[in-house]
Structure formats: structure tokens, C-alpha cells
mmCIF file of C-alpha atoms in Angstrom:
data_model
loop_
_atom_site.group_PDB
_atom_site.id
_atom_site.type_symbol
_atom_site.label_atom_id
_atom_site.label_comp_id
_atom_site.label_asym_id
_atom_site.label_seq_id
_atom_site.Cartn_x
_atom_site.Cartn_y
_atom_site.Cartn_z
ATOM 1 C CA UNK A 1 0.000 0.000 0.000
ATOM 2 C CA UNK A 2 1.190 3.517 -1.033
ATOM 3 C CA UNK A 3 2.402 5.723 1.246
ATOM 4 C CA UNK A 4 -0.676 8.622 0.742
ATOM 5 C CA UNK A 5 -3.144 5.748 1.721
ATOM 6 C CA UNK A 6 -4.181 4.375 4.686
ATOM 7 C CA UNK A 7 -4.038 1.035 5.737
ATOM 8 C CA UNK A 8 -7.274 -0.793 6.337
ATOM 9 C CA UNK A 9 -7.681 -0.705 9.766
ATOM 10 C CA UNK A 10 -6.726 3.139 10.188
ATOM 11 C CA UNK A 11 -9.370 3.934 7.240
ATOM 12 C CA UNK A 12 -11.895 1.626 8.911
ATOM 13 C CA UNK A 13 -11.612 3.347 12.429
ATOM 14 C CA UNK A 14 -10.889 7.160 11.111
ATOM 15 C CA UNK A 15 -12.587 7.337 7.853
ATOM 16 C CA UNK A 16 -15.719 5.939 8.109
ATOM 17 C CA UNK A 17 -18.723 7.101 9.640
ATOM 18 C CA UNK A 18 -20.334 4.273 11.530
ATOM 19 C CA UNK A 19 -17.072 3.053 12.994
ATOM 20 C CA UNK A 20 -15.813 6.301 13.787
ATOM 21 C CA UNK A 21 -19.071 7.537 15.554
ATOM 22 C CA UNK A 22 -18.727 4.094 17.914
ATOM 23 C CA UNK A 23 -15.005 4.935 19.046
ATOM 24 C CA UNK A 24 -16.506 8.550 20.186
ATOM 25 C CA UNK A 25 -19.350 6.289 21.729
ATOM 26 C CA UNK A 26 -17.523 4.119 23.221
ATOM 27 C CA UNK A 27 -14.715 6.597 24.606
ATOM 28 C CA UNK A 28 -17.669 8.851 26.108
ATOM 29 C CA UNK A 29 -18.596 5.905 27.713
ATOM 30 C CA UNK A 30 -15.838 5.080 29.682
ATOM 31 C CA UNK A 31 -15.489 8.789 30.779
ATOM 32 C CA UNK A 32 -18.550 8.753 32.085
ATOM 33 C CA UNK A 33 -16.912 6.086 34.700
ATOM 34 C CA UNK A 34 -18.925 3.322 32.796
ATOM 35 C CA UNK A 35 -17.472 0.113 31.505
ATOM 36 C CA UNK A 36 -18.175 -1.161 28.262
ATOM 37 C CA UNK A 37 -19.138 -4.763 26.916
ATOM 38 C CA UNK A 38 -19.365 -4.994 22.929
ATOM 39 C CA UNK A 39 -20.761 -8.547 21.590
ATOM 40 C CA UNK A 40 -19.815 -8.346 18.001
ATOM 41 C CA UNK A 41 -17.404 -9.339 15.336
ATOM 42 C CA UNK A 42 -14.870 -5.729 15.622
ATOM 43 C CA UNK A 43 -12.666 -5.666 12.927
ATOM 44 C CA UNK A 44 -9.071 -4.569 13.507
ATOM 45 C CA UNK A 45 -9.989 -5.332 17.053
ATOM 46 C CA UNK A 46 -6.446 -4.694 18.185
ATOM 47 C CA UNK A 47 -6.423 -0.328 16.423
ATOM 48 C CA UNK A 48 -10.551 -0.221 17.813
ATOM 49 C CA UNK A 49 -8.562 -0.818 21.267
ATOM 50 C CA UNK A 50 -6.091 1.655 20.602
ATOM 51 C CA UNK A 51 -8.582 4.372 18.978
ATOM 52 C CA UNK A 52 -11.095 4.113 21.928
ATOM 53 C CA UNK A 53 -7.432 4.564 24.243
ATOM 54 C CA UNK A 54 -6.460 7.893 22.716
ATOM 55 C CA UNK A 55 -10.287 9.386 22.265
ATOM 56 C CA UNK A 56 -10.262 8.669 26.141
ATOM 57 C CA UNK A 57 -6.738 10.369 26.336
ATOM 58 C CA UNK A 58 -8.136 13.301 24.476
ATOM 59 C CA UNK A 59 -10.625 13.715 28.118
ATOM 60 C CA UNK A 60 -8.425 12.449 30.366
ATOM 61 C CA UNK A 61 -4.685 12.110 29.963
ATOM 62 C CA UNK A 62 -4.043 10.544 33.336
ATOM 63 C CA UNK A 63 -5.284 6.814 31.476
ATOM 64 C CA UNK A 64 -2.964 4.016 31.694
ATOM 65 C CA UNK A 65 -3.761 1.739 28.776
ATOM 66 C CA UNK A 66 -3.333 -2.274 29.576
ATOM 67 C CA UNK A 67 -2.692 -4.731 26.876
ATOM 68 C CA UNK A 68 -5.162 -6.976 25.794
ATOM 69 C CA UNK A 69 -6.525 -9.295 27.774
ATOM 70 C CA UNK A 70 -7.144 -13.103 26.128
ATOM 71 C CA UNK A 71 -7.681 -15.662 29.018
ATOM 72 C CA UNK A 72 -9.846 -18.514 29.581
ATOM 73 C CA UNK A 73 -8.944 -17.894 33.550
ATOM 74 C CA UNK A 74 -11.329 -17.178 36.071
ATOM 75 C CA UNK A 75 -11.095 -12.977 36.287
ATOM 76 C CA UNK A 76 -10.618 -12.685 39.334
ATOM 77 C CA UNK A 77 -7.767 -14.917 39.454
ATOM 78 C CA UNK A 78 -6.552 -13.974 36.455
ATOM 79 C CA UNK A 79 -6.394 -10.340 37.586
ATOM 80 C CA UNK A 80 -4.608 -11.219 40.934
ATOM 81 C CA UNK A 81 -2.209 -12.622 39.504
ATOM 82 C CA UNK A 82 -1.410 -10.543 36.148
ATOM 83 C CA UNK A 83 -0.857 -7.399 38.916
ATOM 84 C CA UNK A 84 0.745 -9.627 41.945
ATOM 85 C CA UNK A 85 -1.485 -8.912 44.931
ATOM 86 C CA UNK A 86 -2.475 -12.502 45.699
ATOM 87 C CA UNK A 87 -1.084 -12.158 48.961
ATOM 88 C CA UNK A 88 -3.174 -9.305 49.874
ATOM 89 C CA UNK A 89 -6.252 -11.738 48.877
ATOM 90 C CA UNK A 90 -8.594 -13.055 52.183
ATOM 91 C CA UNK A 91 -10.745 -15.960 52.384
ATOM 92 C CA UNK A 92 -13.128 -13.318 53.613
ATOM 93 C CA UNK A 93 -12.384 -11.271 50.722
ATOM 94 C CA UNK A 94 -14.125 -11.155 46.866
ATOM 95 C CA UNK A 95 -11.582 -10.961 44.186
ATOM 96 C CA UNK A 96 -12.596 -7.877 43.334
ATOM 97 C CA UNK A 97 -12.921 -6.322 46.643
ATOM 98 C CA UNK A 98 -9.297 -7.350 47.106
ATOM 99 C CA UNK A 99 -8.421 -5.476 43.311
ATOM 100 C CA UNK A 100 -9.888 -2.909 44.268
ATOM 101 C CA UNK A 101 -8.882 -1.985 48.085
ATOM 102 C CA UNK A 102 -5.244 -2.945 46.150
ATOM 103 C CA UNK A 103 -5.300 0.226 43.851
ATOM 104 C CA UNK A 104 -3.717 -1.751 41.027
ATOM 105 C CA UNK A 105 -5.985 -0.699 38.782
ATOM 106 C CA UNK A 106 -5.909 2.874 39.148
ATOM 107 C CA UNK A 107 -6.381 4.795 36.009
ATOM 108 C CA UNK A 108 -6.180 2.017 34.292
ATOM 109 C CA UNK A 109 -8.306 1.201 30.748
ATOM 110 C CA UNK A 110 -8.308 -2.955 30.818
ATOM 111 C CA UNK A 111 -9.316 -3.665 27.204
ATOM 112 C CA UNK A 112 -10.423 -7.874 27.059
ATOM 113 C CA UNK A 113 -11.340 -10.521 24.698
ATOM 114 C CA UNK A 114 -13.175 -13.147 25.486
ATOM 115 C CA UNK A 115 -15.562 -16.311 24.837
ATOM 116 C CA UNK A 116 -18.974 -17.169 25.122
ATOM 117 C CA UNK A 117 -18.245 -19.434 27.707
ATOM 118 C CA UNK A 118 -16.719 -17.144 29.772
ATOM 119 C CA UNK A 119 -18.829 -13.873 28.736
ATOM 120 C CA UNK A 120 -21.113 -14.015 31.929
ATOM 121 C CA UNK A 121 -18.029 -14.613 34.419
ATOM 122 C CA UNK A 122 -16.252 -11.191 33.013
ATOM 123 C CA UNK A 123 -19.924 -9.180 33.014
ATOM 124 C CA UNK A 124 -20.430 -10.512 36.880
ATOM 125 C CA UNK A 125 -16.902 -9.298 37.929
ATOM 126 C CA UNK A 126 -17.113 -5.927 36.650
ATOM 127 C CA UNK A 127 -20.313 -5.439 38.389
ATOM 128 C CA UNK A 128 -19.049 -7.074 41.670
ATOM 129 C CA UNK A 129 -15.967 -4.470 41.115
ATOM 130 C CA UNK A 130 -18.533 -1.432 41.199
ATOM 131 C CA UNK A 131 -16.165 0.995 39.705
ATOM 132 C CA UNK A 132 -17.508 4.287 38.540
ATOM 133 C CA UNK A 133 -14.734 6.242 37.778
ATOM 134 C CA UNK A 134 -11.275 5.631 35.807
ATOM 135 C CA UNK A 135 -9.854 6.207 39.196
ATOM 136 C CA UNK A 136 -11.014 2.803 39.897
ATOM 137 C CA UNK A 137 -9.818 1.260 36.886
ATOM 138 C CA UNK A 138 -12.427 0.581 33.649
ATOM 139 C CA UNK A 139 -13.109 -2.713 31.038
ATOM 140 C CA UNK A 140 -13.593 -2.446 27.614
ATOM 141 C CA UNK A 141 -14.804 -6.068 27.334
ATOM 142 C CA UNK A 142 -15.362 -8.106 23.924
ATOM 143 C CA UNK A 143 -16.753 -11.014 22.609
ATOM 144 C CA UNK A 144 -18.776 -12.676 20.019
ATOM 145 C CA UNK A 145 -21.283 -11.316 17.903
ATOM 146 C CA UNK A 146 -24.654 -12.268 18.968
ATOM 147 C CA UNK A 147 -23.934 -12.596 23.187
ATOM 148 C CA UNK A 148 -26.573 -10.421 25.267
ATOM 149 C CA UNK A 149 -26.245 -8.773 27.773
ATOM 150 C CA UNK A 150 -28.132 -5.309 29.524
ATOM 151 C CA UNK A 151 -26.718 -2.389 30.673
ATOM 152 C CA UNK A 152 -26.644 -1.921 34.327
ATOM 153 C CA UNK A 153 -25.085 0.583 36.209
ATOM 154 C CA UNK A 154 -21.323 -0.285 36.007
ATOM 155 C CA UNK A 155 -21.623 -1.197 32.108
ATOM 156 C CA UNK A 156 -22.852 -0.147 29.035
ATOM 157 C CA UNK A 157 -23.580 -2.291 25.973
ATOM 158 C CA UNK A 158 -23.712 -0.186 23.044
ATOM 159 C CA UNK A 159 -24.775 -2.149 19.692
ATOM 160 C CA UNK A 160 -22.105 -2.555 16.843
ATOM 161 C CA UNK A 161 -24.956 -3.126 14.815
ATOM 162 C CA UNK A 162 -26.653 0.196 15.260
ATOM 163 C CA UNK A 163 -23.219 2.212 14.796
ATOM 164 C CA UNK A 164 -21.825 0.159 11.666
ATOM 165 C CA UNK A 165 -23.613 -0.502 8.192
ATOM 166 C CA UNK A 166 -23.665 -2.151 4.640
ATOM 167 C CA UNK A 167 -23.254 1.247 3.625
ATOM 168 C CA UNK A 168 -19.986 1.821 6.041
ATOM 169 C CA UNK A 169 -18.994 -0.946 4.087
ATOM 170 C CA UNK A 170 -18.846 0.173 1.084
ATOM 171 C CA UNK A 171 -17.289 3.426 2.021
ATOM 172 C CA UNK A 172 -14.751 1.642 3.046
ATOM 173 C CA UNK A 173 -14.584 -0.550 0.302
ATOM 174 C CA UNK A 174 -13.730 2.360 -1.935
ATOM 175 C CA UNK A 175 -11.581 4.173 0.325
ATOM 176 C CA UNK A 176 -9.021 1.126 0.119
ATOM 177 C CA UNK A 177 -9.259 0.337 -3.330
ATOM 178 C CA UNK A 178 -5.635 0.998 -5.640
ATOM 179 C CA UNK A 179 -7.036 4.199 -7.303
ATOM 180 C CA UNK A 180 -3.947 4.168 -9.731
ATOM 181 C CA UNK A 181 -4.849 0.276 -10.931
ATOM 182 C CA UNK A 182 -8.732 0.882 -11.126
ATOM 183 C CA UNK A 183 -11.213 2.881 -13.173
ATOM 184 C CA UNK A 184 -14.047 4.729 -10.981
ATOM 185 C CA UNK A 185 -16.517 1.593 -12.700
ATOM 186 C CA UNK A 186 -13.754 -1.003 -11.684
ATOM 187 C CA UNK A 187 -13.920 0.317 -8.399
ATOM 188 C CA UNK A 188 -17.466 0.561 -7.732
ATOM 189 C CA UNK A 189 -17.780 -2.494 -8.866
ATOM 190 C CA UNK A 190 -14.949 -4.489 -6.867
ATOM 191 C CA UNK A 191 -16.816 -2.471 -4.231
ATOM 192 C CA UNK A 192 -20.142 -3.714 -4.525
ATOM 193 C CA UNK A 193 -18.978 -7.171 -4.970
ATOM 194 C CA UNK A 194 -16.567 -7.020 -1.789
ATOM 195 C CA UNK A 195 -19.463 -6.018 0.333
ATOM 196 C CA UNK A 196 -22.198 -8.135 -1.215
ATOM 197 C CA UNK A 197 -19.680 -10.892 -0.375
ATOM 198 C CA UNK A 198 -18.644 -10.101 3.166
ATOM 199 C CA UNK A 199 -21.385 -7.607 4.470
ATOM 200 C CA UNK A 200 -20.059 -5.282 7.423
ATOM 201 C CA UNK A 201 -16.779 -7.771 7.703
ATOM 202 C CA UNK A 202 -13.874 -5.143 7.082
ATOM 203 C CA UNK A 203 -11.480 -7.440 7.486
ATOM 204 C CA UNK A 204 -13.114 -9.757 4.784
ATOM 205 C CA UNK A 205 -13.469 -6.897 2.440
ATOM 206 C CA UNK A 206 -9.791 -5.917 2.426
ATOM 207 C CA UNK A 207 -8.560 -8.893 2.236
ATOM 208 C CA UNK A 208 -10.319 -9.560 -0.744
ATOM 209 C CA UNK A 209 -9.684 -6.331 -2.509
ATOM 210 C CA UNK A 210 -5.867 -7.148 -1.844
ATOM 211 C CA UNK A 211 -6.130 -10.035 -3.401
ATOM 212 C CA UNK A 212 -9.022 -9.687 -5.989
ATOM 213 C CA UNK A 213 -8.020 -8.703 -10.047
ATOM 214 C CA UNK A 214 -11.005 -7.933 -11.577
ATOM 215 C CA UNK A 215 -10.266 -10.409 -14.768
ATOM 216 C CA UNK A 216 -10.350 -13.607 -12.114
ATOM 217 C CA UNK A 217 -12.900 -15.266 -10.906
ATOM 218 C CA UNK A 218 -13.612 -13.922 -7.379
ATOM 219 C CA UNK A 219 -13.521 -17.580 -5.967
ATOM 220 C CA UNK A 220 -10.398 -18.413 -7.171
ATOM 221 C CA UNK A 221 -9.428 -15.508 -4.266
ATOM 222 C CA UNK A 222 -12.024 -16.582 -1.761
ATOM 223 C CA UNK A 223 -11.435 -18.983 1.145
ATOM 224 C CA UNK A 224 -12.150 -22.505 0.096
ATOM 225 C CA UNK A 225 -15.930 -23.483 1.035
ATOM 226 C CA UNK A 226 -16.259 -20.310 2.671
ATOM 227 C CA UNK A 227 -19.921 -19.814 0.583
ATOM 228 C CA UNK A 228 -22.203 -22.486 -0.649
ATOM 229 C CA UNK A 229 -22.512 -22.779 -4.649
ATOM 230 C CA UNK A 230 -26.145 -21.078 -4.094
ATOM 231 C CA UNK A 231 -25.028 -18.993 -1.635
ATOM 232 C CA UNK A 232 -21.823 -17.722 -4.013
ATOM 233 C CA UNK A 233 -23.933 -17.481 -7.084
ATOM 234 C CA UNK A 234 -26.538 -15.320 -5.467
ATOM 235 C CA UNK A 235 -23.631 -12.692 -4.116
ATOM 236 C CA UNK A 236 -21.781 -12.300 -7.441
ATOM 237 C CA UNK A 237 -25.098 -11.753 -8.946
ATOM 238 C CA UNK A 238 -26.035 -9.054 -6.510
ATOM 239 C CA UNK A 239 -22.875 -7.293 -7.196
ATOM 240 C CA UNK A 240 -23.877 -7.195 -10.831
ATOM 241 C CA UNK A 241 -27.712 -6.020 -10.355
ATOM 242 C CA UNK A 242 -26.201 -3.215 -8.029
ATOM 243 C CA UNK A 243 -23.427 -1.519 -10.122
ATOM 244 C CA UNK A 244 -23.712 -3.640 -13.726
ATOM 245 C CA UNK A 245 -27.160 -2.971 -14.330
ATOM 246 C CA UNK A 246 -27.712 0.210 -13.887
ATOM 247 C CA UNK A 247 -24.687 1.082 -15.901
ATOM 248 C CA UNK A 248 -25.869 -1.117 -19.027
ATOM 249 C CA UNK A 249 -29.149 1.207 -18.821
ATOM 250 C CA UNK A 250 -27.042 4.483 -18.754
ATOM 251 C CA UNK A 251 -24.894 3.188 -22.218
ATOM 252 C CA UNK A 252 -28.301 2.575 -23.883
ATOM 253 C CA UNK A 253 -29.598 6.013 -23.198
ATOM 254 C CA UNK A 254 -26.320 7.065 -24.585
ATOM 255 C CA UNK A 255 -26.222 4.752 -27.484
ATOM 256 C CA UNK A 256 -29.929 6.306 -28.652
ATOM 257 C CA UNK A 257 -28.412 9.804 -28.011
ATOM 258 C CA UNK A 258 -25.472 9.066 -30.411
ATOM 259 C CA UNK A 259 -27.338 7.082 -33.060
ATOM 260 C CA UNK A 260 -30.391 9.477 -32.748
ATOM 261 C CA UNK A 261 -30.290 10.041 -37.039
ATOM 262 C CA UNK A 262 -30.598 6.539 -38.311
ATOM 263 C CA UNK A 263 -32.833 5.616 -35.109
ATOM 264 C CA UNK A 264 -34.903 7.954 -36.289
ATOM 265 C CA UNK A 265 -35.016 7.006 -39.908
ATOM 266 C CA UNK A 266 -36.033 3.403 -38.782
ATOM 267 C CA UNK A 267 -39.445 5.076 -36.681
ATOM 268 C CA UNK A 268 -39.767 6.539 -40.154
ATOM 269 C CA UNK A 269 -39.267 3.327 -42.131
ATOM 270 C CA UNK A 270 -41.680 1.369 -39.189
ATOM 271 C CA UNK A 271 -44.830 3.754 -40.049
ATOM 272 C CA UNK A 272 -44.077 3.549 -44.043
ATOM 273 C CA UNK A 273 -43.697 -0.099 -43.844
ATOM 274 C CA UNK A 274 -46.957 -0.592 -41.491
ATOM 275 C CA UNK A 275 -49.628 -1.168 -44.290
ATOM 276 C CA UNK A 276 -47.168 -3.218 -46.893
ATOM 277 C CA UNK A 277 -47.647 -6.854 -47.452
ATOM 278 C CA UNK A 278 -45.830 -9.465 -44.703
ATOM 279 C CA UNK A 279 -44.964 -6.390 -42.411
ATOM 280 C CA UNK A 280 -43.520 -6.702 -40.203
ATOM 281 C CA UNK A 281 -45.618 -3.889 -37.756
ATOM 282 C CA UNK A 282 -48.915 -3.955 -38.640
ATOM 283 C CA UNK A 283 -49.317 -3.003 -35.287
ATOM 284 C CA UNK A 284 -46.531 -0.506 -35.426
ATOM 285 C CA UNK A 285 -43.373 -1.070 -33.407
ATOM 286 C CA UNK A 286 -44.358 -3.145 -29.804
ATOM 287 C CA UNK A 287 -42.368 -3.697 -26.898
ATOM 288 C CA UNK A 288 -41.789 -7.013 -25.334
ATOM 289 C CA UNK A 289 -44.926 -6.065 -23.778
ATOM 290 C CA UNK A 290 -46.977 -5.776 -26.861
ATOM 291 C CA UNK A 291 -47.022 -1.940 -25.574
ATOM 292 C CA UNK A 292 -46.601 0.679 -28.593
ATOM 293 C CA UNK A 293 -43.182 2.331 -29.045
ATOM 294 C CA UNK A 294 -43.825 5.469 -30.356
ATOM 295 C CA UNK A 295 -40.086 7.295 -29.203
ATOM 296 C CA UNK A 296 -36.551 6.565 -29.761
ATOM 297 C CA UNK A 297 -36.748 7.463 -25.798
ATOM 298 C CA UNK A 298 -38.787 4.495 -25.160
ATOM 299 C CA UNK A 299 -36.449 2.303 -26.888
ATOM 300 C CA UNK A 300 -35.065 -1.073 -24.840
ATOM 301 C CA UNK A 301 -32.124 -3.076 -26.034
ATOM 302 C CA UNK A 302 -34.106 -5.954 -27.113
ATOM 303 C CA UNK A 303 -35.901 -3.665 -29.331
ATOM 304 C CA UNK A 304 -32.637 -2.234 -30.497
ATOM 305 C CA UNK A 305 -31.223 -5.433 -31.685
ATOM 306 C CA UNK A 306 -34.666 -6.429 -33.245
ATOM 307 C CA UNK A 307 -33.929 -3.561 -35.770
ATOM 308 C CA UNK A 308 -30.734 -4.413 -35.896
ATOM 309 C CA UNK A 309 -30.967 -7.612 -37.329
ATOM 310 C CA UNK A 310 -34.076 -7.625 -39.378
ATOM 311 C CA UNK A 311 -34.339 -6.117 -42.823
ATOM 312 C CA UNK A 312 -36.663 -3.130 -43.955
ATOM 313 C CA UNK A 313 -39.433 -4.140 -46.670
ATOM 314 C CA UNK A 314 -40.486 -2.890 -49.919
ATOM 315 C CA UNK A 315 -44.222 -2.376 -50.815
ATOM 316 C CA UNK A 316 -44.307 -5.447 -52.181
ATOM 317 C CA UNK A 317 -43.185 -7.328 -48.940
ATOM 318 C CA UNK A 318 -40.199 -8.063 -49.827
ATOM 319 C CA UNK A 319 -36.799 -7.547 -47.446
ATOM 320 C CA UNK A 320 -34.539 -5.133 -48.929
ATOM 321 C CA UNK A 321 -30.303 -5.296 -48.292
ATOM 322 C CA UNK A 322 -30.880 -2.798 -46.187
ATOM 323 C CA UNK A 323 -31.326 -3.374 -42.422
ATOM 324 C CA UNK A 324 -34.230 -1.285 -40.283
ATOM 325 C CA UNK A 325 -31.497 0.087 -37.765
ATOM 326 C CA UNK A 326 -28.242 0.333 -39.277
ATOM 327 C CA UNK A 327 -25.062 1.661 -37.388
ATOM 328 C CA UNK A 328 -22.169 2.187 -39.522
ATOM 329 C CA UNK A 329 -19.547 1.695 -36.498
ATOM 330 C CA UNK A 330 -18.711 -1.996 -35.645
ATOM 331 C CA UNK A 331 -17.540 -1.265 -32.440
ATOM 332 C CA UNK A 332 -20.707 0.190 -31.727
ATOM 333 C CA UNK A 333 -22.858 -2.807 -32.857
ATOM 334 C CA UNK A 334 -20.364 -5.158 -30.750
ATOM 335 C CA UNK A 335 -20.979 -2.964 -27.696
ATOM 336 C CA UNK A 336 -24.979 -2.687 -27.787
ATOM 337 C CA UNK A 337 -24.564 -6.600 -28.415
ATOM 338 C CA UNK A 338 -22.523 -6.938 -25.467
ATOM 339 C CA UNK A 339 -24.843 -4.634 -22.888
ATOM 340 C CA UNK A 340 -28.253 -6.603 -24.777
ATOM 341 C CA UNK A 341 -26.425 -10.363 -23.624
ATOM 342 C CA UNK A 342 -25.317 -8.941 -20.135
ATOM 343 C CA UNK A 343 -28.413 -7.255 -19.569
ATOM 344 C CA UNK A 344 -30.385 -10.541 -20.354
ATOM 345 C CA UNK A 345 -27.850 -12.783 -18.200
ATOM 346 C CA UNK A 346 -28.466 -10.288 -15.052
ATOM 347 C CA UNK A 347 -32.340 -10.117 -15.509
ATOM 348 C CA UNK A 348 -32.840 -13.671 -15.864
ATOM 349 C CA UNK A 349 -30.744 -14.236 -12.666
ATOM 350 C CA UNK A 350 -27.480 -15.315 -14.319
ATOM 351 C CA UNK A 351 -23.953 -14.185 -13.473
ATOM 352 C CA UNK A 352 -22.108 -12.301 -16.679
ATOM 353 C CA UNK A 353 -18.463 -13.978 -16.487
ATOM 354 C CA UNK A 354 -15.594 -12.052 -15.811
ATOM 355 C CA UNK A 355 -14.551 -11.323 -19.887
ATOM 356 C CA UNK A 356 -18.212 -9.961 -20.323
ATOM 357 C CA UNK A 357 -17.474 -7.671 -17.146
ATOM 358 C CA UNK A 358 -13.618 -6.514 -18.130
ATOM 359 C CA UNK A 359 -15.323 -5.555 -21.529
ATOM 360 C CA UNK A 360 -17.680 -3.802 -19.950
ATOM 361 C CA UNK A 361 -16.016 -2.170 -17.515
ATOM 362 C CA UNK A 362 -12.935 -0.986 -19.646
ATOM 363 C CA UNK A 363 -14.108 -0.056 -22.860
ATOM 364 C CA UNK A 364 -13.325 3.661 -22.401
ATOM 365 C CA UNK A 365 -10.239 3.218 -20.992
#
């Protein structure tokens, strides 16, 4: 990564809204003398530690930040022992009233990681512990997504959830992508399909667009059996309704702008060519709906290559050499081919392969 852009967990943390807004949250928090238990998967857990430390800094410089703490101990015991005051411990004594009459934890920010199985054991300390000030010493307490738990009055549980979304996501999905190897559709794209792919995982996401060249197939990148078939197919195909799509409408719009003239001579051809023998509109020009086109405007790609491909009439009702739409420029005819097969592929619920999508993607480059 260049030297003018930020790696992913400092554009994760600084640059994008959601997480940003929970490091504040989380840091006003803890300044209010609250602890803090998060049940989610945090990204860059390790900078999220070190972001919360220095927004609590920012209040109160007097914070002693621990290292992280990753035990399957008991915390009590665990505690006694990482700061050496066993021997103060009495059998009349609580762990934490023993902590706590110690001082050891004065000022001190105890950031911790921990499993399911332990989760309740960690929550029931810190409320036995009853701080309510740093002066006491404070937890920042973590574990997995999907573990409940309610505030009370020595911790808060704010909600990932509510802070962080799909749409944080693809901020960030943008903000790391090489802007010097990408177009701005190649990066929308490799944006939209990192997020369809791996949802408000961050760490998923840049991984992926480290490894991901937009002219391989994304699974050959992709942890093995990390998605289903289904499950894959649907994702890729998501990607391609979100950013593919609506691009492949945009270059048809354009296409009728630049080939307005002989678009227009074909409407004109269509209402001479109504009342001839074998003609082919006797009803006019229809859309796949058997609605009536009456405007180049109204024009879809399947209509498009209709004209395309079928031959104007004489008033005899006979085809002619010439064809009803004709557009000198082969590149041109290649391309509206190209956007009329992807289109179909994506509205029919197939996945456009990656040639398809390079061509698409790059043509103007």
C-alpha cells in the first residue's frame, strides 16, 4: 500500500462514519466512569482498542492503557495474579474487593477478549468491582457477535450493529481500493462485490480487494468453502444487479443519443412499412410487452437489436439489403450486443463472467 493511503484498519476506524461515531461512543462511555461490553465481530480489534485509548486520552490524559486481555482464567484470578497482589487476597475477601482496596488498577483502561463461555463470568466481575470512575480502573470487554447482555449501572452495551452498516462498508470498500490500478466503474464495482460478499466484515473486504483482479474469478481468491454454490452465485449476482445494471441502462440512453439520425429514420421506415404486405408492424413497433413504441426514448435493447438484425421491406413485402437500424460503427454494434447479452444474463438471474465484465467495464479506458 502507497504511502498517501491508509491502511485498512486506520481507514476503517478514522474514515468511516459508523465506525468512527462508535469509538466517540464508546470513549464517552468510559469517561462517564462506565465500563463497556461490545458482543460483536470488531474488525481490527487490536487499532478499535487503541482508537477508543487515545479518544479517552483526548478527556483524560491521566489513562494508563493495559494490553489486551485473552484468558480462559477465572477474572478474578486472572487479575490477581497478572498485577501480583495474591497475597493481599482473604478468604473473607471477593476478588474484586481485594483489586480494588489494592489500587492496582488505578487509572487504568483494561481492554479484554473473550468467549462465550466465559462472557457471563467477566460481566459478573465488573459489576461485583462497582467501579464508577477511571480512578477505579475501567473494562472495555469483547466477545462474540450475537452474546446479550443489559446495561446496568457499572456497564454499558452499546450495539455494533446500530453504529456500523452495509453502507460503512462500502465506504470503506472504496476508500481502500488501488485508485492508480482501477477505473471509478472497476472500483465501484470491486466495491459492490466485496461487500455483497462479506457484508459489514472489514477485514473480509480488504482482504479480498488485496487479493481480488477484476479479470479472475472472485472464488479463485475466496477462502475454500467459505460460501455455498447457491449462496456464491446469489452474491456475485447481486454485485452485478447493483453496479452492472444500472450502468448497461445508462450506455443505452447514450447509445440512442449518439445514433439518434438513423434511429430515427427506422421510426420513419416502421410507419411507411406498417400497411405493406408481410410487415412486419402492422401493429406498429411493440415492446416485449406488446405496448406501442412510439419514441426513440422508449427504446429497450431488445428492441434495439430487433432492428438491428431484421431487414426493412419494400411495398411489395419483400426484405430489402438494407437493415431497419443500421449503425455504420462496428464497435458500436459489438458494444450494444454486449450490454443486450449482459443485460439478459443479469435479468434472468445469471452471473455475466468475468470477460463480459472486463469488456464492460474498460471499454473507455
Amino acid at each position: 500500500m502507497d504511502g498517501n493511503r491508509k491502511t485498512p484498519a486506520a481507514a476503517w476506524w478514522d474514515y468511516v462514519t459508523g465506525p468512527s461515531r462508535l469509538v466517540a461512543e464508546v470513549a464517552a462511555l468510559l469517561h462517564a466512569g462506565k465500563s463497556v461490553f461490545l458482543s460483536a465481530h470488531i474488525p481490527f480489534c487490536d487499532t478499535f482498542f487503541g482508537k477508543v485509548a487515545a479518544a479517552f486520552r483526548a478527556m483524560d490524559n491521566a489513562l494508563l492503557f493495559d494490553d489486551v486481555i485473552d484468558t480462559e482464567e477465572d477474572p478474578g484470578t486472572h487479575l490477581l495474579e497478572r498485577f501480583n497482589v495474591r497475597v493481599s487476597y482473604r478468604s473473607h475477601d471477593t476478588s474484586a474487593e481485594c483489586l480494588k482496596r489494592s489500587g492496582v488498577l488505578k487509572n487504568r483502561l483494561l481492554p479484554v477478549i473473550v468467549g462465550r463461555e466465559r462472557t457471563d463470568s467477566w460481566i459478573e466481575f465488573i459489576r461485583s468491582y462497582k467501579s464508577s470512575t477511571l480512578r477505579d480502573g475501567l473494562f472495555l470487554l469483547k466477545t462474540d457477535d450475537g452474546v446479550s447482555a443489559t446495561s446496568v449501572k457499572q456497564l454499558r452495551v452499546p450495539d455494533y450493529h446500530k453504529f456500523v452498516s452495509e453502507y460503512d462498508s462500502l465506504l470503506f470498500a472504496g476508500l481502500i481500493s488501488d485508485e492508480s490500478a482501477l477505473s471509478v466503474g472497476e472500483r465501484r464495482y470491486v466495491s459492490a462485490l466485496s461487500v455483497s460478499l462479506f457484508g459489514k466484515n472489514a477485514e473480509g473486504i480488504a482482504d479480498f480487494i488485496d487479493k481480488y483482479k477484476i479479470d479472475r474469478c472472485p472464488l479463485d481468491v475466496l477462502p475454500q468453502g467459505a460460501f455455498s454454490g447457491e449462496e456464491w452465485t446469489y452474491k456475485l449476482w447481486n454485485a452485478q444487479v447493483q453496479e452492472l445494471f444500472p450502468l448497461i441502462m445508462r450506455e443505452t440512453r447514450e447509445f440512442i443519443e449518439t445514433w439518434r439520425i438513423p434511429i430515427d429514420e427506422a421510426f420513419k421506415s416502421i410507419r411507411e412499412e406498417r400497411d405493406y404486405p408481410n410487415s412486419l408492424f402492422s401493429q406498429g413497433l411493440l415492446n416485449t410487452y406488446k405496448e406501442p413504441i412510439t419514441s426513440p426514448d422508449d427504446l429497450e435493447l431488445a428492441t434495439i437489436i430487433f432492428l438491428m438484425r431484421n431487414k426493412r421491406r419494400n411495398s411489395s413485402g419483400y426484405e430489402t439489403p438494407e437493415f431497419l437500424l443500421y449503425i455504420p460503427d462496428e464497435s458500436a454494434r459489438e458494444r450494444i450486443k454486449l450490454l443486450y447479452e449482459m443485460r439478459n444474463s443479469i435479468a434472468h438471474g445469471k452471473i455475466c463472467p468475468e470477460n463480459d465484465v472486463v469488456r464492460l467495464l474498460r471499454w473507455r479506458q
